[in-house]
PDB file of C-alpha atoms in Angstrom:
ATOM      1  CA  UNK A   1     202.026 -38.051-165.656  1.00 69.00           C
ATOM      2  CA  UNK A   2     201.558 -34.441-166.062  1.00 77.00           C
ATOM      3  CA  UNK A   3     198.840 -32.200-163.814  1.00 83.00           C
ATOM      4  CA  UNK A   4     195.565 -31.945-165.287  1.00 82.00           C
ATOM      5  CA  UNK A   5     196.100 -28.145-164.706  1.00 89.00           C
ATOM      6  CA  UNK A   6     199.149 -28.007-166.091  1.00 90.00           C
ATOM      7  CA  UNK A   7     198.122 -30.221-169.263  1.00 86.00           C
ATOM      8  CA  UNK A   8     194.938 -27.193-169.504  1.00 90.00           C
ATOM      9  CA  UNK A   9     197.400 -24.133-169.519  1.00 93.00           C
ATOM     10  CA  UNK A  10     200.005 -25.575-171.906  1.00 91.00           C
ATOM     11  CA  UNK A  11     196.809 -26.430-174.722  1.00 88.00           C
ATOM     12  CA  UNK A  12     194.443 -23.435-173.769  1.00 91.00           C
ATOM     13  CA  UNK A  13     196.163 -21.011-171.165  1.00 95.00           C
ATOM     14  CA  UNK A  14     199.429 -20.327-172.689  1.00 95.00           C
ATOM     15  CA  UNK A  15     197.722 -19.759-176.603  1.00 93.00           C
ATOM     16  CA  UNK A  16     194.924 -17.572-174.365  1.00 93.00           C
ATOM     17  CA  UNK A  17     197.763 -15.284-172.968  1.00 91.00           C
ATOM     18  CA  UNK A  18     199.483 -14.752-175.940  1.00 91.00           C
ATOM     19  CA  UNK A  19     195.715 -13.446-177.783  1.00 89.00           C
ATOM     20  CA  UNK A  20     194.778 -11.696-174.618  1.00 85.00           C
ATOM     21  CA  UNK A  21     198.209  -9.783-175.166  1.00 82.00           C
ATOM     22  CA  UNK A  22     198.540  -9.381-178.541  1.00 82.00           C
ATOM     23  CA  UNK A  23     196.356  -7.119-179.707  1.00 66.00           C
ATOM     24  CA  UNK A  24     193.939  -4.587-178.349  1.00 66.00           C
ATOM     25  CA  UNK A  25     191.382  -6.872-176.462  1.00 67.00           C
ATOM     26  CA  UNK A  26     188.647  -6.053-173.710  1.00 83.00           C
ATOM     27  CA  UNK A  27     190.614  -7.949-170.542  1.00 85.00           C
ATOM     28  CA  UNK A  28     187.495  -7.725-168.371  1.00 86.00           C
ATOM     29  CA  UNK A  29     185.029  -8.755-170.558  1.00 88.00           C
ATOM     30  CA  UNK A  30     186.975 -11.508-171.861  1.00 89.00           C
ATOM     31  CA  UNK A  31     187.272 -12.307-168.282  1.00 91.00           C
ATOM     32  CA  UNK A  32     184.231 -12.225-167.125  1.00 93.00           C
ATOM     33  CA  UNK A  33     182.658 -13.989-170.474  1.00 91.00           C
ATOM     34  CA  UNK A  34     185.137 -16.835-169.534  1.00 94.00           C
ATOM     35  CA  UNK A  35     183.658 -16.640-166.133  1.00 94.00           C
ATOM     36  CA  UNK A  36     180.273 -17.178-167.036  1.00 93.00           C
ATOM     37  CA  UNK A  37     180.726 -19.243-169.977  1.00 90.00           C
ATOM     38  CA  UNK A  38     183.064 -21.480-168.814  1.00 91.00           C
ATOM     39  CA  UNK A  39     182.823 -21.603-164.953  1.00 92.00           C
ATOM     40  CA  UNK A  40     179.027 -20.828-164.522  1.00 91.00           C
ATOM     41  CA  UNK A  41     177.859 -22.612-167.059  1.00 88.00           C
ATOM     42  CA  UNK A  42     180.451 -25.316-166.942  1.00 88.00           C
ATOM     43  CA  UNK A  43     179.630 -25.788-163.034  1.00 91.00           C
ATOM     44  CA  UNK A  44     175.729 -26.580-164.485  1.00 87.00           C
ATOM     45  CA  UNK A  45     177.032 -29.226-166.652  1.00 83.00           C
ATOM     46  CA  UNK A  46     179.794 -31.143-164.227  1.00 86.00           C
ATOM     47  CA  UNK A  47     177.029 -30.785-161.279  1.00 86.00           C
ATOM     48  CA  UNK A  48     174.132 -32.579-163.661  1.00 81.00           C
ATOM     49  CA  UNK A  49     176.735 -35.134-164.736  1.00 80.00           C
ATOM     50  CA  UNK A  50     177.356 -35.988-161.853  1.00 79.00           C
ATOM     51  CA  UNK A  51     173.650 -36.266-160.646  1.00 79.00           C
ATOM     52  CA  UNK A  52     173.474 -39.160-163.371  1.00 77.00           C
ATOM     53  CA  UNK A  53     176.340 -40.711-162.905  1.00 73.00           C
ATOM     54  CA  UNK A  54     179.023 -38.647-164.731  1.00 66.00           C
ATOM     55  CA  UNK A  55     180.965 -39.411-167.669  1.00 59.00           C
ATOM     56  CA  UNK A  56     184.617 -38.575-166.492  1.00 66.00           C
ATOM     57  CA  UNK A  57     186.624 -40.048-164.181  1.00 68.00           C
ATOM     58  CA  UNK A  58     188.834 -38.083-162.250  1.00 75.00           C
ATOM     59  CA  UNK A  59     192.394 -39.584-161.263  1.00 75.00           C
ATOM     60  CA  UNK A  60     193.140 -36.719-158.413  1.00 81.00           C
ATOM     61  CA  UNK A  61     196.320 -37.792-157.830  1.00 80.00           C
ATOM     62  CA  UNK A  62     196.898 -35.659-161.090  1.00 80.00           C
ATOM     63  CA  UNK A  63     195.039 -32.166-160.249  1.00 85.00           C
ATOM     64  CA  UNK A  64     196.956 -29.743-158.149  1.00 88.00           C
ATOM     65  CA  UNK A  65     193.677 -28.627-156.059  1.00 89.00           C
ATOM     66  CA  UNK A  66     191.545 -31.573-154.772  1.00 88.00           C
ATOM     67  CA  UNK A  67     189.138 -29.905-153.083  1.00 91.00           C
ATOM     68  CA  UNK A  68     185.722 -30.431-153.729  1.00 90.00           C
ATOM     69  CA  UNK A  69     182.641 -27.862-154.187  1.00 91.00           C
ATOM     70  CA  UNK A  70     179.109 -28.114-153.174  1.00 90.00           C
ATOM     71  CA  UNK A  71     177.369 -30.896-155.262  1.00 84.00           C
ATOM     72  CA  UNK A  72     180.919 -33.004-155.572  1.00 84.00           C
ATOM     73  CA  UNK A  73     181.932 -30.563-158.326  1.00 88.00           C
ATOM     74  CA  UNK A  74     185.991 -30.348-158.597  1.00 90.00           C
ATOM     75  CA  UNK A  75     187.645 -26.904-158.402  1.00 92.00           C
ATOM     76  CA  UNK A  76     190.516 -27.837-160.732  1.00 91.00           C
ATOM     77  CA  UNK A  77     187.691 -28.860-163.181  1.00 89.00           C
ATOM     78  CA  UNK A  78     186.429 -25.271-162.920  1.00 92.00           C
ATOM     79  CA  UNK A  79     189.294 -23.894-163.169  1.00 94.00           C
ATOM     80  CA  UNK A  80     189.950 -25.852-166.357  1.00 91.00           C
ATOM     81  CA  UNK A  81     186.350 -24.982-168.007  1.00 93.00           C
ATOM     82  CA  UNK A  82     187.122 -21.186-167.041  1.00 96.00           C
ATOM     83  CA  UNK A  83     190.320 -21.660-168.885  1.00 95.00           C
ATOM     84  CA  UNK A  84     189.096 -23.395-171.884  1.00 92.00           C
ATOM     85  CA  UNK A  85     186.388 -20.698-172.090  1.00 93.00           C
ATOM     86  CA  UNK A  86     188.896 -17.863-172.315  1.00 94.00           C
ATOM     87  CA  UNK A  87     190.453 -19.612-175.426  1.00 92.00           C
ATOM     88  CA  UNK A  88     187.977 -20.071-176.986  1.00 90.00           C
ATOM     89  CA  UNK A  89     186.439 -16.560-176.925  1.00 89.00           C
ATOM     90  CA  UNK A  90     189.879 -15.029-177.480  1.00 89.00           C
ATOM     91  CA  UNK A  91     190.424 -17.284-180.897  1.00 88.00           C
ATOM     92  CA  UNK A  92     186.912 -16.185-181.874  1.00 85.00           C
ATOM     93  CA  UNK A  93     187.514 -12.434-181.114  1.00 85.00           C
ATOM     94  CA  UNK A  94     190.609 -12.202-182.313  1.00 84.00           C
ATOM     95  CA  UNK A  95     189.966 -13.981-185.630  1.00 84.00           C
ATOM     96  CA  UNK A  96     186.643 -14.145-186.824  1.00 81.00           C
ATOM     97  CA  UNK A  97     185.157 -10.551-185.020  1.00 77.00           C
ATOM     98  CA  UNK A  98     186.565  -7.909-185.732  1.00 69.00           C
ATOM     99  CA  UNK A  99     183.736  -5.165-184.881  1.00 70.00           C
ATOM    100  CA  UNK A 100     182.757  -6.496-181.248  1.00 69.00           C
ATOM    101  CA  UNK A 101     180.929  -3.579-179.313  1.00 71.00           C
ATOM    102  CA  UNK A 102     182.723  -2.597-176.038  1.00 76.00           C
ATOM    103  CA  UNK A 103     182.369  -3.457-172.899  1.00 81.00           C
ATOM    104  CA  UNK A 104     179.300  -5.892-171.355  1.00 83.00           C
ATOM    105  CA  UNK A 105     176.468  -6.915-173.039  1.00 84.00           C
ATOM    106  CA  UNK A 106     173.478  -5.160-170.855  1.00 87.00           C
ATOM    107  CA  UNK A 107     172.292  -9.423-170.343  1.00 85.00           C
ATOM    108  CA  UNK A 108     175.523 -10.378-168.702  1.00 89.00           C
ATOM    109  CA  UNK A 109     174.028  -9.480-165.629  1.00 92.00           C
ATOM    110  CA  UNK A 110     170.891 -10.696-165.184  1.00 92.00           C
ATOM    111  CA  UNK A 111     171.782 -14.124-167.348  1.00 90.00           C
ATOM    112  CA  UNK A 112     174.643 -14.394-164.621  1.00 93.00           C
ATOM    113  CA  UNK A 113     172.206 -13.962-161.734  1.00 94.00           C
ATOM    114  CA  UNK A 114     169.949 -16.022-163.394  1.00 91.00           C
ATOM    115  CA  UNK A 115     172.194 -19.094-163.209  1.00 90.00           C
ATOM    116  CA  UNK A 116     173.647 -18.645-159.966  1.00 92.00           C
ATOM    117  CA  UNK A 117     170.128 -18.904-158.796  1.00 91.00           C
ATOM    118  CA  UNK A 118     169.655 -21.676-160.782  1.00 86.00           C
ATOM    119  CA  UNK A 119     172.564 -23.286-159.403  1.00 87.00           C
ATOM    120  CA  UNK A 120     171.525 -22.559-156.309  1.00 89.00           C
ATOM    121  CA  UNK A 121     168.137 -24.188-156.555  1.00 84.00           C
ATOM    122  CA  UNK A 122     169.656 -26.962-158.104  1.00 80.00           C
ATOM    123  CA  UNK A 123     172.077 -27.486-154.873  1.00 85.00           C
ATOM    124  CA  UNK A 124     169.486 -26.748-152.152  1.00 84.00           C
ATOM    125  CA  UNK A 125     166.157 -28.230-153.554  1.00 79.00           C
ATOM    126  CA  UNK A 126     165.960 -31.689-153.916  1.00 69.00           C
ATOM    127  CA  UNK A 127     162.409 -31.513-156.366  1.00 71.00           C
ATOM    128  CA  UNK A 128     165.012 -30.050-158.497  1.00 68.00           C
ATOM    129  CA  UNK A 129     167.644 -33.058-158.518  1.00 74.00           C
ATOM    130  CA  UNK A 130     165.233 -35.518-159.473  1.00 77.00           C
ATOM    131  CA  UNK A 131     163.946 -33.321-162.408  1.00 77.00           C
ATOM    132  CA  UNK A 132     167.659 -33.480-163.739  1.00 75.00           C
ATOM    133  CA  UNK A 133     168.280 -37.201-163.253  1.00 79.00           C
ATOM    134  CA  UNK A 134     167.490 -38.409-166.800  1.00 79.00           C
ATOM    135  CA  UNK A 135     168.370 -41.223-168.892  1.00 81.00           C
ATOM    136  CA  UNK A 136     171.351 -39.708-171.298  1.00 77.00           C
ATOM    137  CA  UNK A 137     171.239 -36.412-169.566  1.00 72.00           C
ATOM    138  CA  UNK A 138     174.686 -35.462-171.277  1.00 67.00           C
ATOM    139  CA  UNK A 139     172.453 -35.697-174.708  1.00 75.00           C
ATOM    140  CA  UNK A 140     169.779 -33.588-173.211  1.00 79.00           C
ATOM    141  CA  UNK A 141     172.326 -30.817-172.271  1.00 73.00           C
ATOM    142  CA  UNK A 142     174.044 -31.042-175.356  1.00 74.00           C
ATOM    143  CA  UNK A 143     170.606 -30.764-177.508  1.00 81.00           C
ATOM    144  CA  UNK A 144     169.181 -27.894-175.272  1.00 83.00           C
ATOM    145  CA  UNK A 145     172.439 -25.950-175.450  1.00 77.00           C
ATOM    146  CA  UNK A 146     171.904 -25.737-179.306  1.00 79.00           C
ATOM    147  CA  UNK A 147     169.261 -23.121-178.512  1.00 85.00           C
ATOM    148  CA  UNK A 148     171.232 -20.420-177.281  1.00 79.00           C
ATOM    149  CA  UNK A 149     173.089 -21.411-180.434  1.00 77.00           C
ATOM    150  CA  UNK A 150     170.112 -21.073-182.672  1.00 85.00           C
ATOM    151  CA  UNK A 151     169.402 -17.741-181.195  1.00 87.00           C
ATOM    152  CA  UNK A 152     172.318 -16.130-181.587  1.00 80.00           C
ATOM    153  CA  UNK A 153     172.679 -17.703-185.112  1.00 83.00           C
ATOM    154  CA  UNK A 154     169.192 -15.950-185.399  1.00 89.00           C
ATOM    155  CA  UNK A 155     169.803 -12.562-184.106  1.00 87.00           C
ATOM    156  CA  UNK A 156     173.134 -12.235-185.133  1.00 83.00           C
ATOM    157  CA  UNK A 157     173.469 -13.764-188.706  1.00 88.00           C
ATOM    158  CA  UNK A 158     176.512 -12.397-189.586  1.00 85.00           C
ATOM    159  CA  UNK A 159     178.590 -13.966-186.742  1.00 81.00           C
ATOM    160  CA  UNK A 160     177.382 -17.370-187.109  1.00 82.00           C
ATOM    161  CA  UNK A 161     179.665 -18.168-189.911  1.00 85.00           C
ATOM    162  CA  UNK A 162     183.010 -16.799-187.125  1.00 84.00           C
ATOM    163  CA  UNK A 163     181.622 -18.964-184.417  1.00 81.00           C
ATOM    164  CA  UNK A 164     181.495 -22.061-186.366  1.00 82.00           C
ATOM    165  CA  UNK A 165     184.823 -21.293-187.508  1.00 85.00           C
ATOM    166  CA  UNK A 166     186.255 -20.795-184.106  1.00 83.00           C
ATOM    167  CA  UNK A 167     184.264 -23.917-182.880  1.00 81.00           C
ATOM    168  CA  UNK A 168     186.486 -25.484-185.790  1.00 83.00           C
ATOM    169  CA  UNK A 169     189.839 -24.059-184.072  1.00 82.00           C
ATOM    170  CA  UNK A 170     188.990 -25.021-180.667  1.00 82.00           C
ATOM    171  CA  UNK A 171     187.722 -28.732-181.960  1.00 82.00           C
ATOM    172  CA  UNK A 172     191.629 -29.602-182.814  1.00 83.00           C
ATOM    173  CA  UNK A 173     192.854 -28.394-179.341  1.00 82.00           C
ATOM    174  CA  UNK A 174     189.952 -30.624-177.631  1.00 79.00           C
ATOM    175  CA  UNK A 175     191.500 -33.489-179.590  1.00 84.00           C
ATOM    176  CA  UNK A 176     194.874 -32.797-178.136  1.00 82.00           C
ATOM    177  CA  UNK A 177     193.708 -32.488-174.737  1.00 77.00           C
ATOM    178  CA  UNK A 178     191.500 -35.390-175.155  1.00 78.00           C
ATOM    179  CA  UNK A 179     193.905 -37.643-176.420  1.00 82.00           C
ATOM    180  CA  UNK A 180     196.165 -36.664-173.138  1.00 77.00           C
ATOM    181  CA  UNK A 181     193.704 -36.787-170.276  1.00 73.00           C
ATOM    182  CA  UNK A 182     192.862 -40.457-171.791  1.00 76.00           C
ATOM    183  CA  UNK A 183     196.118 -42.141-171.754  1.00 78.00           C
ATOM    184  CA  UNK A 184     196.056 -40.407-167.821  1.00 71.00           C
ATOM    185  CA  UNK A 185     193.183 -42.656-167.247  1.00 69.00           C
ATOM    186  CA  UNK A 186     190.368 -39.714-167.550  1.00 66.00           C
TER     187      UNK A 186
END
């Protein structure tokens, strides 16, 4: 019966410390990658699921913070996604790309402001809720986020072959995690 929080930071936040400390990393763009990748982004994807009926259930008698956000989204579930983020673009940096410029890319920015208006719209327009309640929405999402995939795979040819790689890493620590949060009743 351990805390879905807990369960994240012994799989993803503990092995995301020790890369975020072991070598000479960028702490605040790391950061604020994780934020937008994983929190952002991961906000968009828990909010639409749950506009079509959501594929996870949530026993929260097991998260540590219950409270809910606008559009029924859960805060520990953020907090997870933010956390799971971080990993991930720590194992990639720290294995697999070795010449990363420094500091922000000049598109954080306006992509971040982009999709908090986005979100936004999404919360306080209701055209836009039924234009995201769609039969297997969770394929939809999954097939559209291949694009910013394909373009970076594009642009960047050279780090494709990292990113698969530390898609690879972070597959095996899904597994564990998913394997836990089921026999919790997730």
């Amino acid at each position: 019966k351990i805390p879905m929080l807990l369960l994240t930071l012994l799989v993803f936040g503990i092995p995301a410390l020790y890369l975020l400390f072991r070598g000479k990393k960028q702490v605040v763009r790391d950061t604020l990658g994780a934020v937008l990748v994983g929190s952002v982004f991961g906000y968009m994807l828990e909010y639409v699921s749950a506009l079509n009926g959501g594929f996870w259930t949530y026993n929260f008698e097991h998260f540590v913070f219950k409270q809910l956000l606008p559009g029924g989204v859960p805060l520990e579930t953020m907090l997870w996604a933010f956390i799971w983020a971080l990993y991930f673009i720590l194992v990639y940096e720290h294995f697999f790309d070795g010449q990363a410029p420094r500091g922000l890319s000049r598109w954080y920015l306006p992509v971040l402001l982009l999709s908090l208006v986005g979100i936004f719209n999404l919360l306080y327009f209701p055209l836009s809720k039924e234009l995201f309640i769609v039969p297997y929405a969770y394929v939809w999402w999954g097939l559209f986020s291949l694009l910013p995939v394909a373009v970076v795979a594009w642009l960047y040819p050279r780090a494709a072959p990292g990113l698969l790689a530390a898609g690879a890493v972070l597959v095996l620590t899904n597994i564990v995690f998913e394997w836990a949060s089921l026999r919790e009743g997730y």
